Amino acid sequence: MKILYLTNAFPYPLTSGYLRHYFLIKELAPRHAITLLSVVGGKFNAEHLKALQPYTDCIYTFTSKTKGQPIAQKIIHRAIGLVRGDSAILQMRQMLKKLLAQDRYDALMLTGKHTYAAIADLETPPIIADMCDATSVRLRGTLTYASPIKRLPVWVEYQQVKQIERGILNRSEHVLFASLRDCEALAHDRPATIVPNGVDVDYWRRSSPQLGKNTLIFTGAMNYPPNADAARYLIKTILPLVQKTVPDVRVLIVGHSPPPDLVELGKHPSVTVTGFVDDMRPYLEQATVFVAPLRFGAGIQNKVLEAMAMELPIVASAVAAEGLRTEAGDCPFIETADTAEQYAALICKRLAEAPTPAAGAREYVETNFVWKRSGELLNRILETVTQRR
């Protein structure tokens, strides 16, 4: 097939939230011709194009002025974009018109909520929309914990995203979600399939069978509000309770772009906030327990899957664990907590035990969360949708 693949950010490097599309494109590439259209930021590194070139026929990028802006400015630009279109999305739309006039395509993969404006009212091939997660659900959770000054812009974005999600669901022949939870929240009666994120299990592998001692870790992009909130909660609320039983416990917060207040928390003698690192595996190998106290969020938590592949015991919130529930109802190898006291009790219990790698957690990932399996699912969906059309 000839496939148009639209993304709202370039799917490389693999530290970005769009790594999902790098791997899905890589899995589709042996059987299909893919034309990638992607919005990029002003600081986009053109060297990253080389990572996708082996798997695509053509790549077109469109520079957005909103990438990297504070949330309030982004919301204003997006509000304008709903009326007349962000400049990058308008350029993407013009290129789509040109490509559709020149050639015949079998399917269009739509990813990212804000790329929807690029296809609105266009006559296109069958659309498969990768919703990935229920962004509106995440924003609704953000409202609960946002400071009063941030609550209004988050509410405005929440209203914008709900409108976009409705448009995508109505326009698409089939919708994809990364987790069962998000599918249940949004799909309703639409044709939908769970295509989970995967883990490169050859990469995420321990080099030593020995876990670290009295070390907690939480990883992820720290400019993502659910992650930053979870890191603050771990340091400020959970850590002091654990220290009552394990005084020498330490916390590693590993991930790029921590906000200034999180960097400041990293000055605590028991806490390390690393910022960007080239390789998270050495930090995960230092850890005894992976703690994911996310209080709001959506989608599937890659960070938890990676920690499971590294055979770490996991203590997490129901929000973090629920994204890993399979259609069979499984979500094993994760101990869940609701309160800081529950987190502390489970963590202290784990730290008191002889630290042993959780081999079963890795096996669970190898069975349910590998990119080859997700790629095969997507290929079957593409064939079904195009044959039906």
CSV table of C-alpha atoms in Angstrom, one decimal:
chain,number,residue,atom,x,y,z
A,1,MET,CA,0.0,0.0,0.0
A,2,LYS,CA,0.9,3.7,-0.3
A,3,ILE,CA,0.4,5.3,3.1
A,4,LEU,CA,0.3,8.9,4.1
A,5,TYR,CA,1.5,9.2,7.7
A,6,LEU,CA,0.9,12.5,9.6
A,7,THR,CA,2.5,13.3,13.0
A,8,ASN,CA,2.4,16.4,15.2
A,9,ALA,CA,6.1,16.0,16.1
A,10,PHE,CA,9.0,14.2,14.5
A,11,PRO,CA,9.2,10.6,15.7
A,12,TYR,CA,12.9,10.8,16.6
A,13,PRO,CA,14.9,10.8,18.8
A,14,LEU,CA,13.5,8.0,20.8
A,15,THR,CA,13.4,10.2,24.0
A,16,SER,CA,10.3,11.9,22.6
A,17,GLY,CA,6.7,10.9,23.2
A,18,TYR,CA,6.4,10.2,19.5
A,19,LEU,CA,8.8,7.2,19.5
A,20,ARG,CA,5.6,5.1,19.1
A,21,HIS,CA,5.5,6.2,15.4
A,22,TYR,CA,9.1,5.5,14.8
A,23,PHE,CA,8.6,1.9,15.6
A,24,LEU,CA,5.2,1.5,13.9
A,25,ILE,CA,6.7,3.1,10.7
A,26,LYS,CA,9.7,0.7,11.0
A,27,GLU,CA,7.3,-2.3,11.3
A,28,LEU,CA,5.2,-1.2,8.3
A,29,ALA,CA,8.1,-0.3,6.1
A,30,PRO,CA,9.0,-3.8,4.7
A,31,ARG,CA,5.5,-4.1,3.2
A,32,HIS,CA,4.3,-0.6,2.4
A,33,ALA,CA,5.5,2.7,0.9
A,34,ILE,CA,5.2,5.4,3.5
A,35,THR,CA,5.2,9.2,3.0
A,36,LEU,CA,5.8,11.0,6.3
A,37,LEU,CA,4.5,14.5,6.9
A,38,SER,CA,5.6,15.9,10.3
A,39,VAL,CA,5.3,19.1,12.3
A,40,VAL,CA,8.7,20.1,13.8
A,41,GLY,CA,9.9,22.8,16.2
A,42,GLY,CA,12.2,25.6,15.4
A,43,LYS,CA,15.2,23.8,16.9
A,44,PHE,CA,14.6,20.6,14.9
A,45,ASN,CA,17.9,18.8,14.1
A,46,ALA,CA,17.8,17.8,10.4
A,47,GLU,CA,20.2,15.0,11.3
A,48,HIS,CA,17.2,13.2,12.8
A,49,LEU,CA,15.8,12.7,9.3
A,50,LYS,CA,18.4,10.0,8.7
A,51,ALA,CA,16.8,7.8,11.3
A,52,LEU,CA,13.5,7.6,9.3
A,53,GLN,CA,14.8,7.7,5.8
A,54,PRO,CA,15.4,3.9,5.5
A,55,TYR,CA,11.7,3.3,6.3
A,56,THR,CA,10.0,6.0,4.2
A,57,ASP,CA,9.7,7.0,0.6
A,58,CYS,CA,9.5,10.7,1.3
A,59,ILE,CA,9.6,12.9,4.4
A,60,TYR,CA,8.2,16.4,4.6
A,61,THR,CA,8.6,18.6,7.6
A,62,PHE,CA,6.7,21.8,8.6
A,63,THR,CA,8.1,24.2,11.2
A,64,SER,CA,5.7,25.3,14.0
A,65,LYS,CA,6.2,28.5,16.0
A,66,THR,CA,4.3,27.0,19.0
A,67,LYS,CA,6.7,24.1,19.7
A,68,GLY,CA,8.5,24.9,23.0
A,69,GLN,CA,6.2,27.8,24.0
A,70,PRO,CA,4.7,28.2,27.5
A,71,ILE,CA,1.3,26.5,27.7
A,72,ALA,CA,-0.7,29.7,27.8
A,73,GLN,CA,0.9,30.9,24.5
A,74,LYS,CA,0.3,27.5,22.9
A,75,ILE,CA,-3.3,27.5,23.9
A,76,ILE,CA,-3.8,31.0,22.2
A,77,HIS,CA,-2.1,29.8,19.0
A,78,ARG,CA,-4.2,26.6,19.0
A,79,ALA,CA,-7.4,28.6,19.5
A,80,ILE,CA,-6.4,30.7,16.5
A,81,GLY,CA,-5.5,27.4,14.7
A,82,LEU,CA,-9.0,26.0,15.2
A,83,VAL,CA,-10.3,29.0,13.3
A,84,ARG,CA,-7.8,29.6,10.6
A,85,GLY,CA,-5.0,27.1,11.2
A,86,ASP,CA,-1.5,27.0,12.6
A,87,SER,CA,1.0,28.0,9.9
A,88,ALA,CA,2.7,24.6,10.1
A,89,ILE,CA,-0.6,22.8,9.8
A,90,LEU,CA,-1.6,25.0,6.9
A,91,GLN,CA,1.6,24.1,5.1
A,92,MET,CA,1.0,20.4,5.8
A,93,ARG,CA,-2.6,20.8,4.5
A,94,GLN,CA,-1.3,22.4,1.2
A,95,MET,CA,1.3,19.6,0.8
A,96,LEU,CA,-1.5,17.0,1.3
A,97,LYS,CA,-3.6,18.6,-1.4
A,98,LYS,CA,-0.6,18.5,-3.7
A,99,LEU,CA,0.2,14.8,-3.0
A,100,LEU,CA,-3.4,13.7,-3.3
A,101,ALA,CA,-3.7,15.5,-6.6
A,102,GLN,CA,-0.6,13.9,-8.0
A,103,ASP,CA,-0.9,10.3,-6.8
A,104,ARG,CA,-3.3,7.7,-5.4
A,105,TYR,CA,-2.8,6.6,-1.8
A,106,ASP,CA,-4.5,3.7,-0.1
A,107,ALA,CA,-4.7,5.0,3.5
A,108,LEU,CA,-3.9,8.0,5.7
A,109,MET,CA,-2.5,7.5,9.2
A,110,LEU,CA,-3.5,10.5,11.4
A,111,THR,CA,-1.6,10.9,14.6
A,112,GLY,CA,-1.5,13.8,17.1
A,113,LYS,CA,-4.7,15.7,17.9
A,114,HIS,CA,-3.6,19.0,16.3
A,115,THR,CA,-2.8,17.4,12.9
A,116,TYR,CA,-6.6,17.0,12.5
A,117,ALA,CA,-6.9,20.5,11.1
A,118,ALA,CA,-4.7,19.5,8.2
A,119,ILE,CA,-7.2,17.0,6.9
A,120,ALA,CA,-10.5,18.7,7.8
A,121,ASP,CA,-12.9,18.9,4.8
A,122,LEU,CA,-10.3,17.3,2.5
A,123,GLU,CA,-11.2,14.3,0.4
A,124,THR,CA,-8.8,11.7,1.6
A,125,PRO,CA,-8.1,8.0,1.5
A,126,PRO,CA,-9.5,5.9,4.4
A,127,ILE,CA,-8.3,7.5,7.7
A,128,ILE,CA,-6.9,5.4,10.5
A,129,ALA,CA,-6.5,7.7,13.5
A,130,ASP,CA,-4.0,6.7,16.2
A,131,MET,CA,-5.5,8.5,19.2
A,132,CYS,CA,-2.8,6.8,21.3
A,133,ASP,CA,-4.2,8.2,24.5
A,134,ALA,CA,-7.3,10.1,25.8
A,135,THR,CA,-5.8,13.5,26.0
A,136,SER,CA,-9.0,15.0,27.3
A,137,VAL,CA,-8.9,12.5,30.2
A,138,ARG,CA,-5.4,13.5,31.1
A,139,LEU,CA,-6.3,17.2,31.0
A,140,ARG,CA,-9.3,16.6,33.2
A,141,GLY,CA,-7.0,15.0,35.7
A,142,THR,CA,-4.6,17.9,35.4
A,143,LEU,CA,-7.4,20.3,36.5
A,144,THR,CA,-7.6,18.5,39.8
A,145,TYR,CA,-4.0,19.2,40.7
A,146,ALA,CA,-3.2,22.4,38.8
A,147,SER,CA,-2.5,25.6,40.7
A,148,PRO,CA,-5.2,28.3,40.5
A,149,ILE,CA,-3.1,30.4,38.1
A,150,LYS,CA,-2.8,27.4,35.7
A,151,ARG,CA,-6.3,26.1,36.0
A,152,LEU,CA,-7.9,28.5,33.4
A,153,PRO,CA,-5.4,27.8,30.6
A,154,VAL,CA,-5.7,24.0,31.2
A,155,TRP,CA,-9.5,24.2,31.1
A,156,VAL,CA,-9.4,26.1,27.8
A,157,GLU,CA,-7.0,23.4,26.4
A,158,TYR,CA,-9.4,20.7,27.7
A,159,GLN,CA,-12.3,22.2,25.8
A,160,GLN,CA,-10.2,22.5,22.6
A,161,VAL,CA,-9.0,18.9,22.8
A,162,LYS,CA,-12.5,17.5,23.4
A,163,GLN,CA,-13.7,19.3,20.2
A,164,ILE,CA,-10.7,17.9,18.3
A,165,GLU,CA,-11.2,14.3,19.6
A,166,ARG,CA,-14.9,14.4,18.6
A,167,GLY,CA,-13.9,15.5,15.1
A,168,ILE,CA,-11.3,12.7,14.7
A,169,LEU,CA,-13.6,10.0,15.9
A,170,ASN,CA,-16.3,11.1,13.5
A,171,ARG,CA,-14.0,11.3,10.5
A,172,SER,CA,-12.0,8.1,10.9
A,173,GLU,CA,-12.8,4.7,9.5
A,174,HIS,CA,-10.9,3.1,12.5
A,175,VAL,CA,-9.3,4.4,15.6
A,176,LEU,CA,-6.3,3.0,17.5
A,177,PHE,CA,-5.4,3.4,21.2
A,178,ALA,CA,-2.3,2.4,23.1
A,179,SER,CA,-4.3,1.2,26.1
A,180,LEU,CA,-7.6,-0.4,26.9
A,181,ARG,CA,-8.4,2.3,29.5
A,182,ASP,CA,-8.2,5.1,26.9
A,183,CYS,CA,-10.2,3.1,24.3
A,184,GLU,CA,-13.0,2.6,26.9
A,185,ALA,CA,-13.0,6.3,27.7
A,186,LEU,CA,-13.3,7.6,24.1
A,187,ALA,CA,-14.1,5.0,21.5
A,188,HIS,CA,-17.7,4.2,22.5
A,189,ASP,CA,-19.3,2.7,19.4
A,190,ARG,CA,-16.5,3.5,16.9
A,191,PRO,CA,-14.4,0.7,15.3
A,192,ALA,CA,-11.4,0.6,17.5
A,193,THR,CA,-8.3,-1.5,18.3
A,194,ILE,CA,-5.8,-1.6,21.1
A,195,VAL,CA,-2.3,-1.3,19.5
A,196,PRO,CA,0.0,-1.1,22.6
A,197,ASN,CA,3.4,0.5,22.7
A,198,GLY,CA,6.2,-1.9,22.7
A,199,VAL,CA,9.6,-2.2,24.3
A,200,ASP,CA,12.9,-3.0,22.6
A,201,VAL,CA,13.6,-5.9,24.9
A,202,ASP,CA,17.1,-6.4,23.4
A,203,TYR,CA,18.0,-2.9,24.4
A,204,TRP,CA,16.2,-2.8,27.8
A,205,ARG,CA,18.1,-5.6,29.4
A,206,ARG,CA,20.1,-5.8,32.6
A,207,SER,CA,23.8,-6.2,32.4
A,208,SER,CA,23.9,-7.4,36.1
A,209,PRO,CA,21.6,-9.6,38.1
A,210,GLN,CA,22.2,-7.5,41.2
A,211,LEU,CA,19.7,-4.8,42.0
A,212,GLY,CA,20.8,-1.6,43.7
A,213,LYS,CA,20.5,-1.0,47.5
A,214,ASN,CA,17.9,1.4,49.0
A,215,THR,CA,17.4,3.3,45.8
A,216,LEU,CA,14.1,4.5,44.4
A,217,ILE,CA,13.9,5.7,40.8
A,218,PHE,CA,11.3,7.5,38.6
A,219,THR,CA,12.0,8.2,34.9
A,220,GLY,CA,10.4,10.1,32.1
A,221,ALA,CA,10.2,13.4,30.3
A,222,MET,CA,10.0,15.9,33.1
A,223,ASN,CA,8.4,18.7,31.1
A,224,TYR,CA,5.3,16.4,30.8
A,225,PRO,CA,3.0,17.7,33.6
A,226,PRO,CA,1.9,14.2,35.0
A,227,ASN,CA,5.6,13.2,35.3
A,228,ALA,CA,6.7,16.5,37.0
A,229,ASP,CA,3.8,16.2,39.4
A,230,ALA,CA,4.6,12.6,40.2
A,231,ALA,CA,8.3,13.5,40.8
A,232,ARG,CA,7.4,16.3,43.2
A,233,TYR,CA,4.9,14.0,45.1
A,234,LEU,CA,7.6,11.3,45.4
A,235,ILE,CA,10.2,13.7,46.8
A,236,LYS,CA,8.1,16.0,49.0
A,237,THR,CA,5.5,13.6,50.4
A,238,ILE,CA,6.5,9.9,50.0
A,239,LEU,CA,10.2,10.1,50.6
A,240,PRO,CA,10.0,11.6,54.1
A,241,LEU,CA,7.7,8.7,55.2
A,242,VAL,CA,10.1,6.1,53.8
A,243,GLN,CA,13.1,7.8,55.5
A,244,LYS,CA,11.5,7.2,58.9
A,245,THR,CA,12.2,3.5,58.3
A,246,VAL,CA,15.1,3.6,55.9
A,247,PRO,CA,17.1,6.7,56.7
A,248,ASP,CA,19.7,6.2,53.9
A,249,VAL,CA,17.2,5.7,51.1
A,250,ARG,CA,17.8,7.9,48.0
A,251,VAL,CA,15.7,8.9,45.0
A,252,LEU,CA,16.8,9.2,41.4
A,253,ILE,CA,14.6,11.4,39.1
A,254,VAL,CA,15.9,10.7,35.6
A,255,GLY,CA,14.6,12.5,32.5
A,256,HIS,CA,15.0,15.5,30.3
A,257,SER,CA,13.7,19.1,30.9
A,258,PRO,CA,12.9,19.2,34.6
A,259,PRO,CA,11.2,22.5,35.6
A,260,PRO,CA,13.2,24.8,37.8
A,261,ASP,CA,11.3,23.8,41.0
A,262,LEU,CA,12.2,20.2,40.4
A,263,VAL,CA,15.8,21.0,39.8
A,264,GLU,CA,15.7,22.8,43.2
A,265,LEU,CA,14.3,19.7,44.9
A,266,GLY,CA,17.3,17.8,43.4
A,267,LYS,CA,19.6,19.8,45.8
A,268,HIS,CA,18.1,17.7,48.7
A,269,PRO,CA,21.0,15.4,49.9
A,270,SER,CA,18.9,12.2,49.4
A,271,VAL,CA,17.7,13.2,45.9
A,272,THR,CA,19.3,13.4,42.4
A,273,VAL,CA,17.6,15.1,39.5
A,274,THR,CA,19.7,14.3,36.5
A,275,GLY,CA,18.0,16.1,33.6
A,276,PHE,CA,18.8,14.6,30.2
A,277,VAL,CA,20.9,11.5,30.1
A,278,ASP,CA,22.2,9.6,27.0
A,279,ASP,CA,21.3,6.2,28.5
A,280,MET,CA,18.8,5.5,31.3
A,281,ARG,CA,19.8,1.9,31.8
A,282,PRO,CA,22.8,2.5,34.2
A,283,TYR,CA,20.4,4.5,36.5
A,284,LEU,CA,17.8,1.8,36.4
A,285,GLU,CA,20.5,-0.8,37.3
A,286,GLN,CA,21.3,1.3,40.4
A,287,ALA,CA,17.7,1.1,41.6
A,288,THR,CA,15.9,-1.3,44.0
A,289,VAL,CA,12.4,-0.2,43.3
A,290,PHE,CA,10.8,1.8,40.5
A,291,VAL,CA,8.1,4.2,41.9
A,292,ALA,CA,5.5,5.7,39.6
A,293,PRO,CA,3.1,7.8,41.7
A,294,LEU,CA,1.3,9.4,38.8
A,295,ARG,CA,-1.9,11.2,40.1
A,296,PHE,CA,-3.2,11.9,36.6
A,297,GLY,CA,-2.4,10.9,33.1
A,298,ALA,CA,-3.5,8.8,30.1
A,299,GLY,CA,-2.2,6.4,27.6
A,300,ILE,CA,0.4,3.7,28.3
A,301,GLN,CA,3.4,4.4,30.6
A,302,ASN,CA,6.5,3.5,28.6
A,303,LYS,CA,8.7,4.3,31.6
A,304,VAL,CA,7.0,1.5,33.6
A,305,LEU,CA,7.3,-1.0,30.7
A,306,GLU,CA,11.1,-0.2,30.4
A,307,ALA,CA,11.5,-0.7,34.2
A,308,MET,CA,9.7,-4.0,34.0
A,309,ALA,CA,11.9,-5.1,31.1
A,310,MET,CA,14.9,-4.2,33.4
A,311,GLU,CA,13.3,-6.6,36.0
A,312,LEU,CA,12.7,-3.9,38.6
A,313,PRO,CA,9.9,-4.3,41.2
A,314,ILE,CA,7.2,-1.6,40.6
A,315,VAL,CA,5.2,0.4,43.1
A,316,ALA,CA,2.8,2.6,41.2
A,317,SER,CA,-0.5,4.4,41.2
A,318,ALA,CA,-3.7,2.9,39.7
A,319,VAL,CA,-3.4,5.6,37.0
A,320,ALA,CA,0.1,4.3,36.0
A,321,ALA,CA,-0.8,0.6,36.3
A,322,GLU,CA,-4.2,0.8,34.5
A,323,GLY,CA,-2.5,1.8,31.2
A,324,LEU,CA,-0.8,-1.6,31.1
A,325,ARG,CA,-4.0,-3.6,31.6
A,326,THR,CA,-4.4,-6.0,28.7
A,327,GLU,CA,-7.7,-6.9,27.0
A,328,ALA,CA,-7.7,-10.1,29.0
A,329,GLY,CA,-7.8,-8.0,32.2
A,330,ASP,CA,-4.2,-8.6,33.2
A,331,CYS,CA,-2.0,-6.1,35.0
A,332,PRO,CA,0.4,-8.2,37.1
A,333,PHE,CA,3.8,-7.5,38.7
A,334,ILE,CA,2.8,-4.0,39.8
A,335,GLU,CA,1.9,-3.2,43.4
A,336,THR,CA,-0.5,-0.2,43.5
A,337,ALA,CA,-1.0,2.4,46.2
A,338,ASP,CA,-3.5,5.3,46.6
A,339,THR,CA,-2.0,7.3,49.5
A,340,ALA,CA,1.5,8.4,50.5
A,341,GLU,CA,1.3,6.1,53.5
A,342,GLN,CA,0.5,3.1,51.3
A,343,TYR,CA,3.4,3.9,48.9
A,344,ALA,CA,5.8,4.2,51.9
A,345,ALA,CA,4.6,0.8,53.3
A,346,LEU,CA,5.0,-1.0,50.0
A,347,ILE,CA,8.4,0.6,49.3
A,348,CYS,CA,9.8,-0.2,52.8
A,349,LYS,CA,8.6,-3.8,52.4
A,350,ARG,CA,10.4,-4.1,49.1
A,351,LEU,CA,13.6,-2.4,50.5
A,352,ALA,CA,13.6,-4.8,53.5
A,353,GLU,CA,13.6,-7.9,51.2
A,354,ALA,CA,16.6,-9.4,49.6
A,355,PRO,CA,16.6,-7.4,46.3
A,356,THR,CA,15.9,-9.9,43.5
A,357,PRO,CA,15.3,-9.0,39.8
A,358,ALA,CA,11.6,-9.5,38.8
A,359,ALA,CA,12.1,-11.9,35.9
A,360,GLY,CA,8.3,-12.4,35.6
A,361,ALA,CA,7.8,-8.7,34.9
A,362,ARG,CA,10.2,-8.9,31.9
A,363,GLU,CA,8.4,-12.0,30.6
A,364,TYR,CA,5.1,-10.1,30.8
A,365,VAL,CA,6.5,-7.3,28.7
A,366,GLU,CA,8.0,-9.8,26.2
A,367,THR,CA,4.6,-11.5,25.8
A,368,ASN,CA,2.4,-8.4,25.5
A,369,PHE,CA,4.4,-5.3,24.7
A,370,VAL,CA,6.7,-5.8,21.7
A,371,TRP,CA,6.7,-3.6,18.6
A,372,LYS,CA,6.6,-6.6,16.1
A,373,ARG,CA,3.2,-7.6,17.6
A,374,SER,CA,1.9,-4.1,17.4
A,375,GLY,CA,3.1,-3.7,13.8
A,376,GLU,CA,1.3,-6.9,12.8
A,377,LEU,CA,-1.9,-5.6,14.4
A,378,LEU,CA,-1.7,-2.3,12.5
A,379,ASN,CA,-1.0,-4.0,9.3
A,380,ARG,CA,-4.2,-6.2,9.6
A,381,ILE,CA,-6.2,-3.1,10.4
A,382,LEU,CA,-4.9,-1.3,7.3
A,383,GLU,CA,-5.8,-4.3,5.1
A,384,THR,CA,-9.3,-4.6,6.6
A,385,VAL,CA,-10.0,-0.9,6.2
A,386,THR,CA,-8.8,-0.6,2.7
A,387,GLN,CA,-10.5,-3.7,1.5
A,388,ARG,CA,-13.8,-2.5,3.1
A,389,ARG,CA,-13.5,0.9,1.3
